[in-house]
PDB file of C-alpha atoms in Angstrom:
ATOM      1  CA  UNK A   1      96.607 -26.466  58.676  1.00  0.00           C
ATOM      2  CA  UNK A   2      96.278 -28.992  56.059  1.00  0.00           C
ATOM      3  CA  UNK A   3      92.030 -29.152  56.697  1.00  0.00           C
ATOM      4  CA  UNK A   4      91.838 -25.392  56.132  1.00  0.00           C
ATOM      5  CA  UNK A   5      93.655 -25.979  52.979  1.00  0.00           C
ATOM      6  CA  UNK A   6      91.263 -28.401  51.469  1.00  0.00           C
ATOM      7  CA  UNK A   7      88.291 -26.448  53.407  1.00  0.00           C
ATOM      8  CA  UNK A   8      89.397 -23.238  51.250  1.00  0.00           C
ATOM      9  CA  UNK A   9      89.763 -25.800  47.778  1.00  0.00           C
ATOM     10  CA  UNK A  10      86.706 -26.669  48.195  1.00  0.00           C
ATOM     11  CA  UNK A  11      84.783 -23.898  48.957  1.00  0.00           C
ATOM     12  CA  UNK A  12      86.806 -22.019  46.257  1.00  0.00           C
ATOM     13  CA  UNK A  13      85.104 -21.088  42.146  1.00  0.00           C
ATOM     14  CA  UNK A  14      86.848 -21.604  39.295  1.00  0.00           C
ATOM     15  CA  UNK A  15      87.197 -18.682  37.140  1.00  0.00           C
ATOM     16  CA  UNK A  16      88.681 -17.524  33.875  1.00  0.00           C
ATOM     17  CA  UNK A  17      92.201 -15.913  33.771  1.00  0.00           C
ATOM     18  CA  UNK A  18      93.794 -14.639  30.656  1.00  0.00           C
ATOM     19  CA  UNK A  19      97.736 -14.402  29.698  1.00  0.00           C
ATOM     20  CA  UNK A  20      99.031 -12.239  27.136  1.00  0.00           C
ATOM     21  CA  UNK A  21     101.638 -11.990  24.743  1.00  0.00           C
ATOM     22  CA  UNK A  22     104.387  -8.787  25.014  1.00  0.00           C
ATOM     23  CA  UNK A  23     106.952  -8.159  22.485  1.00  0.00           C
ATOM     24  CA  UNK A  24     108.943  -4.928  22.961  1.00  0.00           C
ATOM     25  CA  UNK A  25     111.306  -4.183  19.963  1.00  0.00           C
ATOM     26  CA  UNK A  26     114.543  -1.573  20.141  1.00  0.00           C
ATOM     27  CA  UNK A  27     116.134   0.598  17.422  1.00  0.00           C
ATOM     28  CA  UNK A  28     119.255  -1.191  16.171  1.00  0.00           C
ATOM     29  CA  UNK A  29     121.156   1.218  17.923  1.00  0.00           C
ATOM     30  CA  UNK A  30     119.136   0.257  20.838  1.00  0.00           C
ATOM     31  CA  UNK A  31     119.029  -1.794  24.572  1.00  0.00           C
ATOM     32  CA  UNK A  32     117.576  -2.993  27.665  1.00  0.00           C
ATOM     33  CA  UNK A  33     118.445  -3.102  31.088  1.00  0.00           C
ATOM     34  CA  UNK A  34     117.503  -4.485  34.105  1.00  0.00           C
ATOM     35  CA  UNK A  35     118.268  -4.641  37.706  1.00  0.00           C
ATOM     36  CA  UNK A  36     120.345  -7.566  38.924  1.00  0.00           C
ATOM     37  CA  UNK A  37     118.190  -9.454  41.660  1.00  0.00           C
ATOM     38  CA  UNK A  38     121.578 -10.532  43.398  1.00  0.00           C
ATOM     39  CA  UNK A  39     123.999  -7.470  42.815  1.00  0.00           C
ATOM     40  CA  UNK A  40     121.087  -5.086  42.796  1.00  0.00           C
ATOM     41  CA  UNK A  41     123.394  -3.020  40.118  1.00  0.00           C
ATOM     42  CA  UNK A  42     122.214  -1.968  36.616  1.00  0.00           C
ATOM     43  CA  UNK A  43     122.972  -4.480  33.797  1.00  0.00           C
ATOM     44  CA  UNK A  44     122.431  -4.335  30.013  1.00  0.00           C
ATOM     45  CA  UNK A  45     120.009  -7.335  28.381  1.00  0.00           C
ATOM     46  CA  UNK A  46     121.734  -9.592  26.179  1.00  0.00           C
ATOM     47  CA  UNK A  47     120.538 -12.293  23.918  1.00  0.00           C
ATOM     48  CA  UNK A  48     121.608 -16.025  23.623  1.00  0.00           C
ATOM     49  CA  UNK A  49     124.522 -14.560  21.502  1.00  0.00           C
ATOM     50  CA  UNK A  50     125.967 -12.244  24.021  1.00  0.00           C
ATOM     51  CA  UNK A  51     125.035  -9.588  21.764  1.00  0.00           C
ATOM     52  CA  UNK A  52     122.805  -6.241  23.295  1.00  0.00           C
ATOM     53  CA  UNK A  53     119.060  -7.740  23.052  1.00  0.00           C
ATOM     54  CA  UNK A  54     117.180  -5.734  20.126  1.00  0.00           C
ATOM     55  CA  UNK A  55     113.856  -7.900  21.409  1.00  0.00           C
ATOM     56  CA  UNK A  56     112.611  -8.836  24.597  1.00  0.00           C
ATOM     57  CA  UNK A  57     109.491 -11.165  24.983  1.00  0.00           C
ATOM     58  CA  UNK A  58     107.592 -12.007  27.879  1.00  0.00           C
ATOM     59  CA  UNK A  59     104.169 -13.654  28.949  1.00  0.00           C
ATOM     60  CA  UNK A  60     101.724 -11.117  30.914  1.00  0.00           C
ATOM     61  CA  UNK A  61      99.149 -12.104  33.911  1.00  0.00           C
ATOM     62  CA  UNK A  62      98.492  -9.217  35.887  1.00  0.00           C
ATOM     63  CA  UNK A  63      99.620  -6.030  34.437  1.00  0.00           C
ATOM     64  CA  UNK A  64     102.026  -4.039  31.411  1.00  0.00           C
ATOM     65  CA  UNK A  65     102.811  -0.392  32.246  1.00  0.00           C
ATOM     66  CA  UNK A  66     104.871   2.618  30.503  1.00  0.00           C
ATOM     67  CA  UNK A  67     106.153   5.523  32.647  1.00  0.00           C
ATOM     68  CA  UNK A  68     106.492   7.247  36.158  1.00  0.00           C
ATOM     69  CA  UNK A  69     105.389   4.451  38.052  1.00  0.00           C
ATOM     70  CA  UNK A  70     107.850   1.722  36.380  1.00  0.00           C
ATOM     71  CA  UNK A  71     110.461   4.461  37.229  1.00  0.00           C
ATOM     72  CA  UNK A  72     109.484   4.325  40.985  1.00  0.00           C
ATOM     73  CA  UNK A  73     108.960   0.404  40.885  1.00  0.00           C
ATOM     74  CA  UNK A  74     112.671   0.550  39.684  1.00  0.00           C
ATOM     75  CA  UNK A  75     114.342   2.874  41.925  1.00  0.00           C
ATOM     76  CA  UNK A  76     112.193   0.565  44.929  1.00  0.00           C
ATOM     77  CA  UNK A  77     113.331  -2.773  43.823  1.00  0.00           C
ATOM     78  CA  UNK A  78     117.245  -1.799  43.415  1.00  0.00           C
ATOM     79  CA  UNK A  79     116.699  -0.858  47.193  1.00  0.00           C
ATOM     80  CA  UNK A  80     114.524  -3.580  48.306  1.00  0.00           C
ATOM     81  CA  UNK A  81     115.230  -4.966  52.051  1.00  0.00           C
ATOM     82  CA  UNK A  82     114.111  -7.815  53.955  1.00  0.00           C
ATOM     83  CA  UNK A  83     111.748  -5.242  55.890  1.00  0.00           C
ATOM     84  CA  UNK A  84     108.340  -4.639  55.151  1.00  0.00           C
ATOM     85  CA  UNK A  85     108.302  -1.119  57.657  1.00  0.00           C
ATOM     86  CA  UNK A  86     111.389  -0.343  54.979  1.00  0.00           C
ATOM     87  CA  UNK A  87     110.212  -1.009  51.937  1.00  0.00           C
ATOM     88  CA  UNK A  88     106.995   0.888  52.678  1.00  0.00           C
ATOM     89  CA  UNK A  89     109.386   4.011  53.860  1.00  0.00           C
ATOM     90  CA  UNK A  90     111.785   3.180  50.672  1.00  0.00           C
ATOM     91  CA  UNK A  91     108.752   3.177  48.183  1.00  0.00           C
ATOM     92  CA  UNK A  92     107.298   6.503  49.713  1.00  0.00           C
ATOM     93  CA  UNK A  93     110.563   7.846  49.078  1.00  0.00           C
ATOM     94  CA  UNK A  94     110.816   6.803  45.740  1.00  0.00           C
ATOM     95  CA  UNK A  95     107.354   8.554  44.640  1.00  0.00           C
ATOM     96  CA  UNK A  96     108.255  11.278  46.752  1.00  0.00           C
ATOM     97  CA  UNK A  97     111.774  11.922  44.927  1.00  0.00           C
ATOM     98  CA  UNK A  98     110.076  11.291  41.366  1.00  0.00           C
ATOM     99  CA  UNK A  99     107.544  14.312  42.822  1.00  0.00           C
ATOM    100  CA  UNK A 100     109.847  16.985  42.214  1.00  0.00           C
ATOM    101  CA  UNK A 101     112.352  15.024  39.586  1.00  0.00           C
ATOM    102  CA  UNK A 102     111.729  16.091  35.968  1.00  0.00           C
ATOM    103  CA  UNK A 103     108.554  14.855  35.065  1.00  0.00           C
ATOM    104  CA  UNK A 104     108.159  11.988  32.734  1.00  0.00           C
ATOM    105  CA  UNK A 105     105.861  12.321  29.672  1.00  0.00           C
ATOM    106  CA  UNK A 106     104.408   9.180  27.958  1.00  0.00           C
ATOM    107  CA  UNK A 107     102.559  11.332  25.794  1.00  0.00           C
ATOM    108  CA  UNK A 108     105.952  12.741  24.404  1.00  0.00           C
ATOM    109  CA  UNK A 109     107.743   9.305  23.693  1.00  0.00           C
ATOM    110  CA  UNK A 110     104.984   7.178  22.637  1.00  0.00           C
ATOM    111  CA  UNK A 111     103.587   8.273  19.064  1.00  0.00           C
ATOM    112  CA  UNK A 112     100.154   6.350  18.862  1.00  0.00           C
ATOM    113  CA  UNK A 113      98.338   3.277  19.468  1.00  0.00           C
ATOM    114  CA  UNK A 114      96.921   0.744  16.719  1.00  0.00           C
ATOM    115  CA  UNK A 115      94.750  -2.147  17.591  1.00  0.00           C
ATOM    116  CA  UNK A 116      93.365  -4.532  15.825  1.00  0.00           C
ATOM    117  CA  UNK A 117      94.317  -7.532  13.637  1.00  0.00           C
ATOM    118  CA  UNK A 118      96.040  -5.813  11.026  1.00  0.00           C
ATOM    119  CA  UNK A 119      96.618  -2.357  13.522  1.00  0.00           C
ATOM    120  CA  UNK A 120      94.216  -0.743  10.916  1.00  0.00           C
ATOM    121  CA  UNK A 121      92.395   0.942  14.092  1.00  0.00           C
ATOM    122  CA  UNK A 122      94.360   3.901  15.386  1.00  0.00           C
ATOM    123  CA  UNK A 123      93.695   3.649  19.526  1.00  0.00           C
ATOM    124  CA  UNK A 124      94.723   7.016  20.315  1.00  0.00           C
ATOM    125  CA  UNK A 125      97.830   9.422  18.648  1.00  0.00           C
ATOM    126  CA  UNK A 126     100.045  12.159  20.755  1.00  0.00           C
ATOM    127  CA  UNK A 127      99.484  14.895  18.244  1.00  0.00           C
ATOM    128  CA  UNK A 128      97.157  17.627  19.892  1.00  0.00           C
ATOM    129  CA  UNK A 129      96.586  19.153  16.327  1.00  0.00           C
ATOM    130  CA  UNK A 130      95.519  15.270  14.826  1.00  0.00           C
ATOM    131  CA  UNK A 131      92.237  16.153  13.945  1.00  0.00           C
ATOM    132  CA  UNK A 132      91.155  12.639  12.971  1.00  0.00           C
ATOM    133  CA  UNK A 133      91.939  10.625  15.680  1.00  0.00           C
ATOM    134  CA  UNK A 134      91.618  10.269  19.422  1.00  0.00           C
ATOM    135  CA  UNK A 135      94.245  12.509  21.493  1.00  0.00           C
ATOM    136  CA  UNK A 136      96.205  10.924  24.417  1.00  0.00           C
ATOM    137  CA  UNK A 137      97.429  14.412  26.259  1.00  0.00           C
ATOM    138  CA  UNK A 138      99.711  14.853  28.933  1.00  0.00           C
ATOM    139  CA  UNK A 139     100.135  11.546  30.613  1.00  0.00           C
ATOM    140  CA  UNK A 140     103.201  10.263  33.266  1.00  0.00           C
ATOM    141  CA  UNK A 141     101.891   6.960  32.894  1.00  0.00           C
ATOM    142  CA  UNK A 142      99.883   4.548  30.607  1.00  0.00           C
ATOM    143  CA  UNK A 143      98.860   1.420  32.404  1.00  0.00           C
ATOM    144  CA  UNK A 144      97.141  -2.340  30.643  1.00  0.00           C
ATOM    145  CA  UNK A 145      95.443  -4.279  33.243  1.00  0.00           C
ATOM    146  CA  UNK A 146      94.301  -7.507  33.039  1.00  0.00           C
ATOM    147  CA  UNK A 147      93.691  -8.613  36.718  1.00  0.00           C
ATOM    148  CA  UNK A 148      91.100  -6.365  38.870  1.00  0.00           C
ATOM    149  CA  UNK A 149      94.083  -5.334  40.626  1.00  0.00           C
ATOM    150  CA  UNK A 150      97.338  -2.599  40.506  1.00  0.00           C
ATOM    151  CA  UNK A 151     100.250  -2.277  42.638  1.00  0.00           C
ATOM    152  CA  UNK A 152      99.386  -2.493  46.350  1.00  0.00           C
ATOM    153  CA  UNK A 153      95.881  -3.809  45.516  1.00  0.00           C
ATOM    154  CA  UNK A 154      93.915  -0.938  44.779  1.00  0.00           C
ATOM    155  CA  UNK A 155      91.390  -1.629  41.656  1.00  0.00           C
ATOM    156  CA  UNK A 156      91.713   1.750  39.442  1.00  0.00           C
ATOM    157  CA  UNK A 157      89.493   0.794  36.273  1.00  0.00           C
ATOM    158  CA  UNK A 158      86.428   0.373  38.698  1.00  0.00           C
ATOM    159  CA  UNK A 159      87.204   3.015  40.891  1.00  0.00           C
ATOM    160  CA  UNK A 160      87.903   5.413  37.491  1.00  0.00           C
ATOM    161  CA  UNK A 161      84.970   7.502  36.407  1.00  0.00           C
ATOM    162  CA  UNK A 162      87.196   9.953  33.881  1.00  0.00           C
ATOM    163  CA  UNK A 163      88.289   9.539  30.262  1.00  0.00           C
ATOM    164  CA  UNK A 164      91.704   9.561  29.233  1.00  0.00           C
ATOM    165  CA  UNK A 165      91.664  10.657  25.633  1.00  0.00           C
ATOM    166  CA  UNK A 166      90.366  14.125  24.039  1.00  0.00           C
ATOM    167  CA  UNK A 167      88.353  14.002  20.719  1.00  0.00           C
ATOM    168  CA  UNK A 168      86.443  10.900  21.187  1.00  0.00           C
ATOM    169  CA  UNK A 169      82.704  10.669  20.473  1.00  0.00           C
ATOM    170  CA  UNK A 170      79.862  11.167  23.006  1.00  0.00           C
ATOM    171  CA  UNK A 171      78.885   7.282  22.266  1.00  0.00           C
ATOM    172  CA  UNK A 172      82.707   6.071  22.913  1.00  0.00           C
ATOM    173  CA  UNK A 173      82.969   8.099  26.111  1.00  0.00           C
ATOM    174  CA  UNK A 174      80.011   6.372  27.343  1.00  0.00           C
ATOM    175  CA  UNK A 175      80.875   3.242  26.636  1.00  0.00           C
ATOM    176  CA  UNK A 176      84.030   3.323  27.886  1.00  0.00           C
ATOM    177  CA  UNK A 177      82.586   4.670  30.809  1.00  0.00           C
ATOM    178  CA  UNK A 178      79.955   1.998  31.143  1.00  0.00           C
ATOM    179  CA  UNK A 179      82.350  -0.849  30.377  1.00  0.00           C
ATOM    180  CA  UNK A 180      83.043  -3.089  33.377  1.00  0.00           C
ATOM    181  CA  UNK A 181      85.865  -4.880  34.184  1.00  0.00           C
ATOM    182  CA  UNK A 182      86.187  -8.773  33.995  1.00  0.00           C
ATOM    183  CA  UNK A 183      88.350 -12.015  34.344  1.00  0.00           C
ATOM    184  CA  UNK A 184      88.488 -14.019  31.317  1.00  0.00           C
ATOM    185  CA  UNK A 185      86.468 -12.066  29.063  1.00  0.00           C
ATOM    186  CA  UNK A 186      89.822 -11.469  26.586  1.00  0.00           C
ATOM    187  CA  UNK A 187      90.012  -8.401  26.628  1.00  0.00           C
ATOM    188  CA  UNK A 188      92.783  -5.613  28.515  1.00  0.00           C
ATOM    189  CA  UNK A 189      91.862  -2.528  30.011  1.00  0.00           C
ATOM    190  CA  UNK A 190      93.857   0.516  29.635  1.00  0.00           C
ATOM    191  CA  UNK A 191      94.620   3.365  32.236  1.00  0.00           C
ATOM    192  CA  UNK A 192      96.202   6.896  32.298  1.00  0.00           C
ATOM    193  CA  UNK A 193      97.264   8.842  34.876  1.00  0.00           C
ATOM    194  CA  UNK A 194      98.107  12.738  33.745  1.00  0.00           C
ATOM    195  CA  UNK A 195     100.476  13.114  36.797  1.00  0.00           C
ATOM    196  CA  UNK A 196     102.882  11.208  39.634  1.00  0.00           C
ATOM    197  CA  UNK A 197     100.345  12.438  42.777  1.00  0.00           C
ATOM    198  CA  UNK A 198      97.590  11.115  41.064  1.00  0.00           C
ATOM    199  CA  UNK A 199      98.783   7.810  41.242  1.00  0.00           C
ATOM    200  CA  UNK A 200      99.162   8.446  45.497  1.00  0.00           C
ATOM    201  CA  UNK A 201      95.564   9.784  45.241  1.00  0.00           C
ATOM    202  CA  UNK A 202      94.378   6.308  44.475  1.00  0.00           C
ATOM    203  CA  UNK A 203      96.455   4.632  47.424  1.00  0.00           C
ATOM    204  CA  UNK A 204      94.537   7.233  49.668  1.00  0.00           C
ATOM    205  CA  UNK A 205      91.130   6.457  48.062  1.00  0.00           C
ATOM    206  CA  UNK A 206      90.683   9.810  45.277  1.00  0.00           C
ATOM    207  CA  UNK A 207      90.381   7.798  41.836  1.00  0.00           C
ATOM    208  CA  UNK A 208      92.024  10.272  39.780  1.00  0.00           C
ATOM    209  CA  UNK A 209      93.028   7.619  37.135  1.00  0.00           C
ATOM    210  CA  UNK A 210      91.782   8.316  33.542  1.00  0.00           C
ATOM    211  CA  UNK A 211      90.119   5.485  31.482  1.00  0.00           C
ATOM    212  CA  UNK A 212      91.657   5.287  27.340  1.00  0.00           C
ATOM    213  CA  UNK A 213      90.893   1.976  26.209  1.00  0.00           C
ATOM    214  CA  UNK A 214      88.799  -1.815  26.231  1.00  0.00           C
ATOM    215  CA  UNK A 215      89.077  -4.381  24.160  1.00  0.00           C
ATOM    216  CA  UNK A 216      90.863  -7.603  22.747  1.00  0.00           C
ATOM    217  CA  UNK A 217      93.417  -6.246  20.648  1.00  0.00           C
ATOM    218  CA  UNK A 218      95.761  -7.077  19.464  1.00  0.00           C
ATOM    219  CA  UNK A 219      97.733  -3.558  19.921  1.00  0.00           C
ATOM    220  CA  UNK A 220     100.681  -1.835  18.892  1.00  0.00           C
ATOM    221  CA  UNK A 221     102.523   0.861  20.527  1.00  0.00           C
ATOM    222  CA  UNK A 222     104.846   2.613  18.324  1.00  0.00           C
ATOM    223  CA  UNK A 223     107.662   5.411  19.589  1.00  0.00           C
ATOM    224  CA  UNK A 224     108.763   8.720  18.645  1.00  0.00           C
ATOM    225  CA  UNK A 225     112.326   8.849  17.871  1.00  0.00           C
ATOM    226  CA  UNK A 226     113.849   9.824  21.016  1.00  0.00           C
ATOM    227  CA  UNK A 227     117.407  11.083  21.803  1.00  0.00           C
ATOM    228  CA  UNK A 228     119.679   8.234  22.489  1.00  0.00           C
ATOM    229  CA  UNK A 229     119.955   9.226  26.028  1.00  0.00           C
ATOM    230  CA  UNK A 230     116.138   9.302  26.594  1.00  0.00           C
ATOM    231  CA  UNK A 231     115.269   6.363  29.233  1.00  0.00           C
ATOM    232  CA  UNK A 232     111.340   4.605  28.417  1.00  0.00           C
ATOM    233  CA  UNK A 233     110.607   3.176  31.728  1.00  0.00           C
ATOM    234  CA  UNK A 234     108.118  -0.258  32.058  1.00  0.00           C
ATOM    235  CA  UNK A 235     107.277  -2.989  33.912  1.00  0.00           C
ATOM    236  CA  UNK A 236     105.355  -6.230  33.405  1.00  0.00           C
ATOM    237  CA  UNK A 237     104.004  -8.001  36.116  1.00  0.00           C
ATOM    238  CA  UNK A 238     106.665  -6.285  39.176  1.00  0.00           C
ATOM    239  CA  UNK A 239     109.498  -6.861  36.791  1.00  0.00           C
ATOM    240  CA  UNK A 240     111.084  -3.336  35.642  1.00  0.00           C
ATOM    241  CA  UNK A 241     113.492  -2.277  32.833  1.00  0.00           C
ATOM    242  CA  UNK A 242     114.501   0.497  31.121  1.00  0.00           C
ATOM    243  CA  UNK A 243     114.547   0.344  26.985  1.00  0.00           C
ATOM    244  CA  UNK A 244     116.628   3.024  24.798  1.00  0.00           C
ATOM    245  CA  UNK A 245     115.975   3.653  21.476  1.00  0.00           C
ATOM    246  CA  UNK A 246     112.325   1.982  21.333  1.00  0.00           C
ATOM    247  CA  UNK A 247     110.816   1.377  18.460  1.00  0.00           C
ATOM    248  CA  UNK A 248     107.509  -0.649  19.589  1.00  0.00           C
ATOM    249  CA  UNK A 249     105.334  -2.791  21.850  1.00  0.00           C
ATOM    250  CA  UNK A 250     103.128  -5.489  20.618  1.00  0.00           C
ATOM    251  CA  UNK A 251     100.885  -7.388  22.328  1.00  0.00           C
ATOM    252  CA  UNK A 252      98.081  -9.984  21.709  1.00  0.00           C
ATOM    253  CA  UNK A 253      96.614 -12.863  23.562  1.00  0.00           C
ATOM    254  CA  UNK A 254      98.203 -15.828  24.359  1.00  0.00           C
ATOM    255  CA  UNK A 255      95.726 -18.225  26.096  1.00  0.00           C
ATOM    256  CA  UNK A 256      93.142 -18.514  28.634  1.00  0.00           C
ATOM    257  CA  UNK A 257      93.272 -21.196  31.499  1.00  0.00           C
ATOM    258  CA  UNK A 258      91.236 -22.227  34.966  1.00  0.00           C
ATOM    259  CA  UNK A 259      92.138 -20.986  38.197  1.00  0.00           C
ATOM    260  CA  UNK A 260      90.496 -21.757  41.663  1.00  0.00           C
ATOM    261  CA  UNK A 261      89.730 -18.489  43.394  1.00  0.00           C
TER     262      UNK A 261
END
């Protein structure tokens, strides 16, 4: 055992991995919740005060997502067993349920996307009559990756061949089409997916994810004001919450270190 292990370290490469920055911000009327890892029961997210958390900050590694699948992730961890054969049954029926349940729409809760050092470049906006400005349309899902890697492994940036966003040049459709995917390099890569099968199409192989974005931000996502029942659904790295009353996501890089692969 302990000569594979220094077999594999040294015939392992180093290579570059980023970690990035995520601040999500609430509404003063606003909150987050989580699900309890021991009671597996909802609980609100407070702050060193005991107060309702306005601000929740976290370091990112793999991947930041908005939408249907956070809402599956969610319903799978509250009902997570000891059983791999059971969580692979519980998780189909969580994307099955979330088939039929009203649909989630990213594309009517977030309002646009800035990047840039001062946000002075607008990513993408949700208003189909913006006639300025790249169009994200109907999207369950909006997904940042850092790693080569989603979920249950699959790799949907390479495997993507479609763009995301309406209204964007011939020039930036290429390139985003031609851009490749790779550790270290500082930059995120940015994924939607218009509907909940499409993300099962890519766990049986059909890339139907839709490339909207590549660079090294920073970014901001601002919200629509939503009723103050409306749940926004996300995850960072496995870990899923709900926010109400969101007001914006910011994120940027943090640093870049060595890792044996």
């Amino acid at each position: 055992m302990l000569r594979r292990v220094i077999e594999r370290l040294f015939n392992s490469t180093e290579v570059l991995h980023d970690f990035w920055k995520v601040v999500l911000t609430v509404e003063p009327e606003g909150s987050f919740n989580r699900i309890n890892q021991k009671s597996r029961q909802k609980e609100t997210v407070v702050d060193e005060s005991g107060s309702d958390a306005l601000r929740m900050e976290f370091v990112m590694g793999n991947y930041f997502s908005i939408g249907v699948d956070a809402r599956i992730g969610r319903g799978f961890d509250r009902l997570r067993s000891q059983s791999s054969m059971v969580n692979k049954l519980i998780y189909l029926w969580q994307g099955t349920k979330n088939t039929f349940r009203r649909s989630i729409r990213v594309d009517k809760q977030i309002d646009k996307m800035l990047s840039g050092e001062s946000y002075s470049k607008t990513v993408f906006t949700t208003e189909m009559g913006n006639l300025s400005n790249p169009v994200l349309p109907r999207s369950s899902a909006l997904i940042a990756l850092n790693i080569p890697s989603y979920s249950a492994g699959i790799d949907p940036f390479a495997r993507s061949c479609r763009v995301g966003l309406e209204k964007l040049t011939d020039a930036e459709c290429s390139e985003l089409t031609h851009f490749s995917q790779k550790m270290g390099d500082h930059r995120l890569e940015f994924l939607a997916y218009r509907k909940v099968y499409h993300i099962a199409a890519d766990f049986c192989g059909t890339s139907l994810a839709r490339r909207v974005h590549a660079s090294g931000g920073p970014w901001k996502i601002v919200f629509k004001e939503l009723h103050p029942s409306e749940k926004v659904y996300f995850q960072i790295d496995g870990e899923f919450y709900v926010m109400l009353q969101p007001k914006d996501v910011e994120i940027s890089h943090s640093r870049t270190i060595r890792i044996l692969k």
